[in-house]
C-alpha cells in the first residue's frame, strides 16, 4: 500500500463533514420552505376569514340592523372586526398547535396601537403597497437571533370595511370604544395592511429535530460502517504486506545463507586441500616405509593448525548468523574488518583488493551483525559485478572508507566494477529488482531495510568507473 | 616382465611442481620425492616459467590459481617450445572455462583439489607411461631388451643391472634413436649442476657398450653420439 491510510481516513472525514453540512443545509432549506408554506397557508386562511367577515358577516349584520333585529348602533369587534376575529382564531390555533408562530398585523394608522409596525415592517408594508412583491419571506435577525419572517398584504377588499374605518360612518359604539377612528385613505383593492408571521428559526429546526437526528445518525452509521470496511481492507492489506515481508526476509536469509555457505566453502577449500595433501603425503611415506616419527609429528602439527583455522572460520560464521537481540556498541573498524574477514577467501579467489581506510573510527550503537550483513551484501554485489565486467588481469578494487562529515558518521563502499544502468539506479533498492540472473533481487532491498532499522540511510551513486554506496548513520 | 611398476620409470626423472600455497607445495614436493629422482617446487607463474624454460624437466605439475601468470597460461607458453612434456594440472577449479583451456593444452591429467591418493598415483602412472611412449620395455636388438621400470637389461633370460647414470643415459639415447646427440646436450642432461667432463661421459658410454654387446652407440667424432636401433 503506497498511499497512507491515515490520509485516506482524513480525506473521508473531511468528505463526511462536507456531506453532513450539505445535508443539514439542505434539510434546513427544506424545513424553511415547509414553514413558509405553512405560514402562507395560515395567512391565506386568515385573509379568507377576513374576506368572509367583509363579504358575508358584515352585510348580514347590516341586514339584521335594517330589520331592526339589532340595535342601530350595535358594534362588537368579535362579530365585525376581521382583524379581531382573525387574531382570536390565531390564538385558538396557537393553543392547539405547538408552533411559535408570532402573528402580527401591521397597518398604517391602526385602530389598535399594537398594530403599529416597526421600521422594518413598515418598509415591507410600503413595498407591498408599491406592488414590489406579492408575498414576502426571509430570514431576519432580531436581537441576534434568526427568525423566519413571512408577510402577506391585506387589501381593502370590500366597501363594508370603509364603513367602520371612516370616522363619520363608524358605529357609535365603536367610536365609544376606540375614541379615534383613523380613516382609510384608500380605494377598494389597495393594500392597507399586512399580516405577518415571525418564527424563530430555532423553533422550526426544533420542530424538525427528529428528522435531523435520524438523518444525521443514518449518515453517521453509514460513514462509520464505510470506515470500518476500509479499515478491514487496510488491515488485511497490512497483513499481506507483513506476510510478504516475512517471505522476503526468509528468501533473503536463504539467499544470504547460500552465499555464506559459498563463502565458507571458499574459506575451507584451502585448508581442506592442505589437510588432504598432508594425509596423502603421510600415506605415501608410510607405504614406502619412509615415515619417520619426526615427520609424523610435524605433519600432525601442520594438519591440526589447519583444522583449528577451519574451526575458527566456522565460529566466525556462526557468530555472524546468531541473531543479536540487543543493541551493542561497535566501531566502524570492527564491522568493516569482520565483513572483510568473512569474505576474504572469495575476495582472494577473484583477486579483488579491499582497501580499508578508517579516517575516523566512530562508535555506533546497533545490531552489529546486521551492519556487517549490509557490508557483505554490498561487497558480494561488487564481487559479482567484477566477475561480469572486469577481467581478472585488470585491477579489482573495493575501497571502504569510514569518516565523519560535519560530525555525521559515514561509511562508503566504492568499487571500480562499472556503473549501474541509469534506468536501474532509481529502483535498485526496490524488492525483486536485479541485474543478475541467479539473484533474488532482495539483497539491496534488505540492506536498505536493515540500514533503516539501525537508524542509517543507504544510498548509491555511480562514479567514473564504478559505484559508491554510502551509509550515513 | 609381467609385473612391473610404471612408477619406477619416474625414479630418475625430474619434476617441476608449481603451487602457491606453501603447505600444499611442501607436502606435494615431499610426496613426489618418493617417486621422482628430483623435485623442484616453485610458488608463482613467473618462477615456474623461468624454471621450466631454463632447465630440462621431464614432468610438470601445476596449480591454476597462482600469482602473476595463471597455471594454464604458463603451460601454453611451455607448449610453444615443448609439445611432449607430460603435464598434470592440480586445481580447485572445475569451471568449464578452465577445462576447455586445459583440453587444448594436451594435459595428461586434470586433478581437482582436494585430490586423493589414488588419483594422484594414477596420474603419475599415466605420466610415467607417457614418458616411455606407453612401452615399459624397449627392444634394443634381437637379444637385448631394456626395462624402463626396473632399469635393467635382459638378454636371453639373463638380467643385466645398470647403474643410475648408465640407465639415465641409455634412456636418453633410446628416446632419440638415429639422432645426433651432442656432448653439450648430454652434459646438460646428465650433470645439471656439477662440472661436466667428457671423460666421465665417455666412461659411462664405455660401460654401456660393455654391458650391451652391440655397437649400437656410434661415435661422431668431436660432436657426440648417434644411437642406431
Tab-separated table of C-alpha atoms in Angstrom, chain B:
chain	number	residue	atom	x	y	z
B	1	UNK	CA	58.214	-58.602	-17.454
B	2	UNK	CA	54.601	-59.021	-16.427
B	3	UNK	CA	54.719	-57.398	-13.068
B	4	UNK	CA	56.196	-54.061	-13.434
B	5	UNK	CA	55.503	-50.826	-11.690
B	6	UNK	CA	55.422	-47.981	-14.149
B	7	UNK	CA	56.099	-45.562	-11.316
B	8	UNK	CA	59.655	-46.818	-11.260
B	9	UNK	CA	60.159	-45.177	-14.618
B	10	UNK	CA	59.989	-41.915	-12.713
B	11	UNK	CA	62.739	-42.717	-10.272
B	12	UNK	CA	65.396	-40.896	-12.258
B	13	UNK	CA	63.104	-38.209	-13.655
B	14	UNK	CA	62.912	-34.583	-12.744
B	15	UNK	CA	59.636	-32.862	-11.972
B	16	UNK	CA	58.655	-29.218	-11.534
B	17	UNK	CA	55.839	-28.560	-9.121
B	18	UNK	CA	54.035	-25.211	-9.030
B	19	UNK	CA	51.700	-24.353	-6.175
B	20	UNK	CA	51.280	-21.067	-4.352
B	21	UNK	CA	50.126	-22.487	-1.039
B	22	UNK	CA	53.230	-23.291	0.947
B	23	UNK	CA	51.927	-26.195	2.981
B	24	UNK	CA	50.418	-27.901	-0.015
B	25	UNK	CA	53.579	-27.297	-2.035
B	26	UNK	CA	55.765	-28.764	0.678
B	27	UNK	CA	53.605	-31.828	1.004
B	28	UNK	CA	53.349	-32.418	-2.699
B	29	UNK	CA	57.084	-31.990	-3.080
B	30	UNK	CA	57.679	-34.431	-0.254
B	31	UNK	CA	55.232	-36.895	-1.798
B	32	UNK	CA	56.705	-36.561	-5.258
B	33	UNK	CA	60.199	-37.056	-3.881
B	34	UNK	CA	59.120	-40.610	-3.095
B	35	UNK	CA	58.701	-41.269	-6.819
B	36	UNK	CA	60.903	-38.879	-8.716
B	37	UNK	CA	64.618	-38.538	-8.832
B	38	UNK	CA	64.414	-34.795	-8.366
B	39	UNK	CA	61.618	-32.451	-7.407
B	40	UNK	CA	61.669	-28.679	-7.691
B	41	UNK	CA	58.888	-26.631	-6.163
B	42	UNK	CA	58.083	-23.030	-7.062
B	43	UNK	CA	55.335	-20.712	-5.945
B	44	UNK	CA	54.297	-18.452	-8.775
B	45	UNK	CA	53.781	-18.300	-12.519
B	46	UNK	CA	56.822	-16.260	-13.356
B	47	UNK	CA	59.164	-18.508	-11.422
B	48	UNK	CA	57.521	-21.530	-12.962
B	49	UNK	CA	58.006	-20.234	-16.479
B	50	UNK	CA	61.620	-19.305	-15.756
B	51	UNK	CA	62.353	-22.680	-14.287
B	52	UNK	CA	60.549	-24.716	-16.926
B	53	UNK	CA	62.140	-22.903	-19.857
B	54	UNK	CA	65.583	-22.551	-18.320
B	55	UNK	CA	66.069	-26.141	-17.230
B	56	UNK	CA	65.166	-29.539	-18.513
B	57	UNK	CA	62.247	-31.178	-16.759
B	58	UNK	CA	60.603	-34.487	-17.504
B	59	UNK	CA	57.250	-33.743	-15.912
B	60	UNK	CA	55.295	-30.623	-14.872
B	61	UNK	CA	52.695	-30.378	-12.191
B	62	UNK	CA	50.826	-27.066	-11.866
B	63	UNK	CA	48.116	-25.339	-9.954
B	64	UNK	CA	45.992	-22.933	-11.986
B	65	UNK	CA	45.422	-20.155	-9.462
B	66	UNK	CA	48.939	-18.954	-8.926
B	67	UNK	CA	50.201	-15.397	-8.717
B	68	UNK	CA	51.305	-13.335	-11.735
B	69	UNK	CA	50.599	-15.791	-14.537
B	70	UNK	CA	47.931	-18.407	-14.213
B	71	UNK	CA	48.936	-22.057	-14.499
B	72	UNK	CA	47.243	-22.645	-17.840
B	73	UNK	CA	48.936	-19.611	-19.304
B	74	UNK	CA	52.290	-20.987	-18.140
B	75	UNK	CA	51.512	-24.303	-19.818
B	76	UNK	CA	50.526	-22.541	-23.012
B	77	UNK	CA	53.924	-20.814	-23.150
B	78	UNK	CA	55.771	-24.051	-22.411
B	79	UNK	CA	53.803	-25.895	-25.079
B	80	UNK	CA	55.140	-23.460	-27.654
B	81	UNK	CA	58.614	-24.894	-27.163
B	82	UNK	CA	57.889	-28.325	-25.782
B	83	UNK	CA	54.956	-30.254	-27.156
B	84	UNK	CA	55.767	-33.529	-25.437
B	85	UNK	CA	56.358	-32.918	-21.779
B	86	UNK	CA	53.628	-34.596	-19.691
B	87	UNK	CA	51.684	-32.146	-17.557
B	88	UNK	CA	49.424	-32.650	-14.575
B	89	UNK	CA	47.090	-29.816	-13.587
B	90	UNK	CA	46.164	-29.633	-9.949
B	91	UNK	CA	43.346	-27.217	-9.321
B	92	UNK	CA	40.263	-26.417	-7.305
B	93	UNK	CA	38.620	-25.018	-10.407
B	94	UNK	CA	36.121	-27.190	-12.157
B	95	UNK	CA	34.588	-24.443	-14.269
B	96	UNK	CA	34.110	-25.243	-17.920
B	97	UNK	CA	36.185	-22.288	-18.944
B	98	UNK	CA	39.242	-23.810	-17.300
B	99	UNK	CA	38.579	-27.303	-18.527
B	100	UNK	CA	38.284	-26.147	-22.120
B	101	UNK	CA	41.514	-24.261	-21.914
B	102	UNK	CA	43.154	-27.312	-20.366
B	103	UNK	CA	41.916	-29.651	-23.097
B	104	UNK	CA	43.545	-27.546	-25.764
B	105	UNK	CA	46.853	-27.784	-23.965
B	106	UNK	CA	47.054	-31.596	-24.068
B	107	UNK	CA	47.123	-32.064	-20.353
B	108	UNK	CA	47.818	-35.595	-19.159
B	109	UNK	CA	45.640	-35.376	-16.078
B	110	UNK	CA	43.435	-32.730	-14.509
B	111	UNK	CA	43.313	-33.355	-10.770
B	112	UNK	CA	40.793	-31.440	-8.696
B	113	UNK	CA	41.686	-30.291	-5.249
B	114	UNK	CA	41.373	-31.769	-2.760
B	115	UNK	CA	42.766	-34.743	-4.656
B	116	UNK	CA	43.032	-38.224	-3.272
B	117	UNK	CA	45.967	-40.544	-3.214
B	118	UNK	CA	44.686	-42.948	-5.827
B	119	UNK	CA	44.031	-40.318	-8.432
B	120	UNK	CA	47.486	-38.897	-7.801
B	121	UNK	CA	49.068	-42.324	-8.239
B	122	UNK	CA	47.001	-42.911	-11.375
B	123	UNK	CA	48.123	-39.598	-12.770
B	124	UNK	CA	51.748	-40.384	-12.021
B	125	UNK	CA	51.469	-43.769	-13.697
B	126	UNK	CA	49.925	-42.168	-16.727
B	127	UNK	CA	52.745	-39.674	-16.838
B	128	UNK	CA	55.314	-42.438	-16.478
B	129	UNK	CA	53.841	-44.415	-19.350
B	130	UNK	CA	53.688	-41.324	-21.448
B	131	UNK	CA	57.364	-40.756	-20.817
B	132	UNK	CA	58.187	-44.135	-22.330
B	133	UNK	CA	55.648	-43.896	-25.114
B	134	UNK	CA	53.470	-46.484	-23.360
B	135	UNK	CA	56.155	-49.096	-23.842
B	136	UNK	CA	57.534	-50.022	-20.473
B	137	UNK	CA	60.231	-52.079	-22.176
B	138	UNK	CA	62.250	-51.337	-25.240
B	139	UNK	CA	63.614	-53.870	-27.710
B	140	UNK	CA	67.104	-52.639	-28.417
B	141	UNK	CA	68.084	-55.544	-30.606
B	142	UNK	CA	67.090	-59.141	-31.160
B	143	UNK	CA	68.641	-60.148	-27.875
B	144	UNK	CA	68.580	-57.066	-25.729
B	145	UNK	CA	65.514	-55.555	-24.087
B	146	UNK	CA	65.516	-52.570	-21.777
B	147	UNK	CA	63.013	-52.452	-18.951
B	148	UNK	CA	62.134	-48.881	-18.074
B	149	UNK	CA	60.576	-49.782	-14.785
B	150	UNK	CA	63.346	-51.883	-13.362
B	151	UNK	CA	66.067	-50.000	-15.179
B	152	UNK	CA	67.586	-53.315	-16.221
B	153	UNK	CA	68.594	-55.014	-19.419
B	154	UNK	CA	67.647	-58.530	-20.209
B	155	UNK	CA	69.493	-60.742	-22.618
B	156	UNK	CA	68.409	-64.307	-23.215
B	157	UNK	CA	66.668	-64.514	-19.812
B	158	UNK	CA	69.647	-63.025	-18.143
B	159	UNK	CA	69.309	-59.790	-16.230
B	160	UNK	CA	71.997	-57.189	-16.513
B	161	UNK	CA	71.918	-54.428	-13.927
B	162	UNK	CA	72.733	-50.884	-14.835
B	163	UNK	CA	73.977	-48.072	-12.672
B	164	UNK	CA	71.801	-44.985	-12.255
B	165	UNK	CA	73.798	-42.857	-14.659
B	166	UNK	CA	74.017	-45.691	-17.151
B	167	UNK	CA	70.258	-46.183	-17.289
B	168	UNK	CA	69.656	-42.475	-17.427
B	169	UNK	CA	71.995	-42.129	-20.380
B	170	UNK	CA	70.575	-45.176	-22.095
B	171	UNK	CA	67.022	-43.820	-21.806
B	172	UNK	CA	68.171	-40.558	-23.308
B	173	UNK	CA	69.627	-42.404	-26.271
B	174	UNK	CA	66.587	-44.642	-26.682
B	175	UNK	CA	64.318	-41.629	-26.744
B	176	UNK	CA	66.239	-40.165	-29.621
B	177	UNK	CA	67.045	-43.052	-31.913
B	178	UNK	CA	69.058	-42.300	-35.005
B	179	UNK	CA	69.552	-38.697	-33.986
B	180	UNK	CA	72.716	-36.815	-33.479
B	181	UNK	CA	73.263	-36.235	-29.787
B	182	UNK	CA	75.880	-33.693	-28.928
B	183	UNK	CA	78.163	-33.731	-25.931
B	184	UNK	CA	76.604	-30.482	-24.748
B	185	UNK	CA	73.111	-31.972	-24.669
B	186	UNK	CA	74.403	-34.866	-22.652
B	187	UNK	CA	76.344	-32.662	-20.283
B	188	UNK	CA	73.272	-30.640	-19.562
B	189	UNK	CA	71.107	-33.665	-19.141
B	190	UNK	CA	73.432	-35.706	-17.013
B	191	UNK	CA	75.127	-33.101	-14.888
B	192	UNK	CA	72.960	-30.241	-14.214
B	193	UNK	CA	74.964	-28.557	-11.544
B	194	UNK	CA	78.214	-30.436	-11.364
B	195	UNK	CA	81.047	-29.573	-13.648
B	196	UNK	CA	80.610	-31.912	-16.613
B	197	UNK	CA	83.551	-33.718	-18.063
B	198	UNK	CA	83.955	-35.572	-21.313
B	199	UNK	CA	85.931	-38.266	-19.581
B	200	UNK	CA	83.149	-39.106	-17.192
B	201	UNK	CA	80.700	-39.239	-20.064
B	202	UNK	CA	82.992	-41.419	-22.095
B	203	UNK	CA	83.435	-43.868	-19.233
B	204	UNK	CA	79.667	-44.236	-18.826
B	205	UNK	CA	79.300	-44.869	-22.564
B	206	UNK	CA	82.100	-47.359	-22.331
B	207	UNK	CA	80.327	-49.253	-19.540
B	208	UNK	CA	77.132	-49.280	-21.537
B	209	UNK	CA	78.892	-50.677	-24.569
B	210	UNK	CA	80.430	-53.329	-22.394
B	211	UNK	CA	77.057	-54.377	-20.967
B	212	UNK	CA	75.211	-54.288	-24.249
B	213	UNK	CA	77.407	-56.274	-26.557
B	214	UNK	CA	76.387	-54.351	-29.524
B	215	UNK	CA	77.739	-51.440	-31.442
B	216	UNK	CA	74.542	-49.513	-31.331
B	217	UNK	CA	76.084	-46.385	-29.845
B	218	UNK	CA	78.233	-44.834	-32.510
B	219	UNK	CA	80.840	-42.139	-32.008
B	220	UNK	CA	80.551	-38.984	-34.023
B	221	UNK	CA	83.994	-37.638	-33.690
B	222	UNK	CA	84.167	-34.265	-31.996
B	223	UNK	CA	80.374	-33.909	-31.968
B	224	UNK	CA	78.838	-36.638	-29.851
B	225	UNK	CA	76.992	-39.857	-30.458
B	226	UNK	CA	74.265	-41.392	-32.524
B	227	UNK	CA	72.184	-44.320	-31.370
B	228	UNK	CA	71.276	-46.714	-34.121
B	229	UNK	CA	68.403	-49.010	-33.376
